[in-house]
């Protein structure tokens, strides 16, 4: 897997002494990001075979929880998870959107 062909989403959990990260990689061709007011809408398209795993990953996030994503190895964007849309299944693929809000830099 070439990192520059993927968007890698990251969920941090655990505690300070034992931090852990759960990652999900999605082919760059299946991710479109749009800015809308104060938020970003991330449209995700995956093969039907991957849709359950992908949805389960995003359903683990609580509203207001931190989420990071890295687009093609450009560095992590730190955001706040704001929600997920219902899945739309078409012939060979599934699509849905997540909404995130960029985190304000901490001083």
GROMACS .gro file of C-alpha atoms in nm:
model
  107
    1UNK     CA    1   0.000   0.000   0.000
    2UNK     CA    2   0.150   0.332  -0.103
    3UNK     CA    3   0.066   0.586   0.165
    4UNK     CA    4   0.032   0.868  -0.089
    5UNK     CA    5  -0.267   0.693  -0.250
    6UNK     CA    6  -0.475   0.687   0.069
    7UNK     CA    7  -0.652   0.899   0.325
    8UNK     CA    8  -0.575   0.758   0.669
    9UNK     CA    9  -0.826   0.831   0.944
   10UNK     CA   10  -0.708   0.800   1.305
   11UNK     CA   11  -0.896   0.747   1.629
   12UNK     CA   12  -0.696   0.781   1.949
   13UNK     CA   13  -0.799   0.591   2.257
   14UNK     CA   14  -0.646   0.440   2.565
   15UNK     CA   15  -0.488   0.662   2.827
   16UNK     CA   16  -0.183   0.881   2.872
   17UNK     CA   17   0.038   0.591   2.980
   18UNK     CA   18  -0.089   0.356   2.709
   19UNK     CA   19  -0.212   0.563   2.414
   20UNK     CA   20  -0.328   0.368   2.112
   21UNK     CA   21  -0.442   0.463   1.765
   22UNK     CA   22  -0.692   0.282   1.548
   23UNK     CA   23  -0.648   0.363   1.178
   24UNK     CA   24  -0.859   0.321   0.868
   25UNK     CA   25  -0.715   0.368   0.518
   26UNK     CA   26  -0.939   0.458   0.226
   27UNK     CA   27  -0.820   0.493  -0.132
   28UNK     CA   28  -0.783   0.860  -0.224
   29UNK     CA   29  -1.014   0.810  -0.524
   30UNK     CA   30  -1.300   0.730  -0.283
   31UNK     CA   31  -1.271   1.045  -0.069
   32UNK     CA   32  -1.394   1.394  -0.155
   33UNK     CA   33  -1.371   1.683   0.093
   34UNK     CA   34  -1.587   1.994   0.079
   35UNK     CA   35  -1.582   2.297   0.302
   36UNK     CA   36  -1.923   2.413   0.424
   37UNK     CA   37  -1.956   2.707   0.661
   38UNK     CA   38  -1.749   2.615   0.968
   39UNK     CA   39  -1.727   2.243   0.883
   40UNK     CA   40  -1.583   1.999   0.633
   41UNK     CA   41  -1.799   1.735   0.468
   42UNK     CA   42  -1.601   1.424   0.379
   43UNK     CA   43  -1.780   1.209   0.121
   44UNK     CA   44  -1.661   0.850   0.127
   45UNK     CA   45  -1.719   0.585  -0.139
   46UNK     CA   46  -1.607   0.228  -0.074
   47UNK     CA   47  -1.677  -0.110  -0.232
   48UNK     CA   48  -1.986  -0.278  -0.083
   49UNK     CA   49  -1.756  -0.549   0.060
   50UNK     CA   50  -1.579  -0.283   0.273
   51UNK     CA   51  -1.883  -0.080   0.374
   52UNK     CA   52  -1.963  -0.257   0.702
   53UNK     CA   53  -1.604  -0.234   0.828
   54UNK     CA   54  -1.582   0.130   0.724
   55UNK     CA   55  -1.915   0.230   0.882
   56UNK     CA   56  -1.832   0.044   1.204
   57UNK     CA   57  -1.509   0.243   1.229
   58UNK     CA   58  -1.684   0.580   1.205
   59UNK     CA   59  -1.975   0.474   1.426
   60UNK     CA   60  -1.726   0.431   1.713
   61UNK     CA   61  -1.677   0.809   1.725
   62UNK     CA   62  -1.884   1.015   1.966
   63UNK     CA   63  -2.000   1.363   1.872
   64UNK     CA   64  -1.730   1.610   1.971
   65UNK     CA   65  -1.455   1.346   1.979
   66UNK     CA   66  -1.117   1.415   1.820
   67UNK     CA   67  -1.047   1.264   1.479
   68UNK     CA   68  -0.737   1.302   1.267
   69UNK     CA   69  -0.688   1.231   0.900
   70UNK     CA   70  -0.387   1.237   0.675
   71UNK     CA   71  -0.435   1.297   0.304
   72UNK     CA   72  -0.170   1.125   0.093
   73UNK     CA   73   0.103   1.163   0.353
   74UNK     CA   74   0.072   1.543   0.386
   75UNK     CA   75   0.038   1.540   0.766
   76UNK     CA   76  -0.244   1.503   1.016
   77UNK     CA   77  -0.545   1.733   1.014
   78UNK     CA   78  -0.684   1.751   1.367
   79UNK     CA   79  -1.061   1.782   1.375
   80UNK     CA   80  -1.367   1.725   1.587
   81UNK     CA   81  -1.617   1.461   1.475
   82UNK     CA   82  -1.963   1.613   1.416
   83UNK     CA   83  -2.166   1.330   1.264
   84UNK     CA   84  -2.226   1.069   0.999
   85UNK     CA   85  -2.490   1.036   0.728
   86UNK     CA   86  -2.684   0.720   0.643
   87UNK     CA   87  -2.523   0.481   0.395
   88UNK     CA   88  -2.643   0.475   0.037
   89UNK     CA   89  -2.581   0.142  -0.136
   90UNK     CA   90  -2.548   0.134  -0.514
   91UNK     CA   91  -2.461  -0.168  -0.727
   92UNK     CA   92  -2.099  -0.230  -0.633
   93UNK     CA   93  -2.027   0.053  -0.390
   94UNK     CA   94  -2.158   0.228  -0.079
   95UNK     CA   95  -2.136   0.596  -0.002
   96UNK     CA   96  -2.187   0.814   0.303
   97UNK     CA   97  -2.051   1.135   0.452
   98UNK     CA   98  -1.896   1.238   0.778
   99UNK     CA   99  -1.889   1.593   0.907
  100UNK     CA  100  -1.588   1.728   1.094
  101UNK     CA  101  -1.484   2.067   1.224
  102UNK     CA  102  -1.122   2.176   1.226
  103UNK     CA  103  -0.984   2.213   1.578
  104UNK     CA  104  -0.881   2.558   1.691
  105UNK     CA  105  -0.508   2.577   1.766
  106UNK     CA  106  -0.434   2.561   2.139
  107UNK     CA  107  -0.207   2.830   2.280
   0.00000   0.00000   0.00000
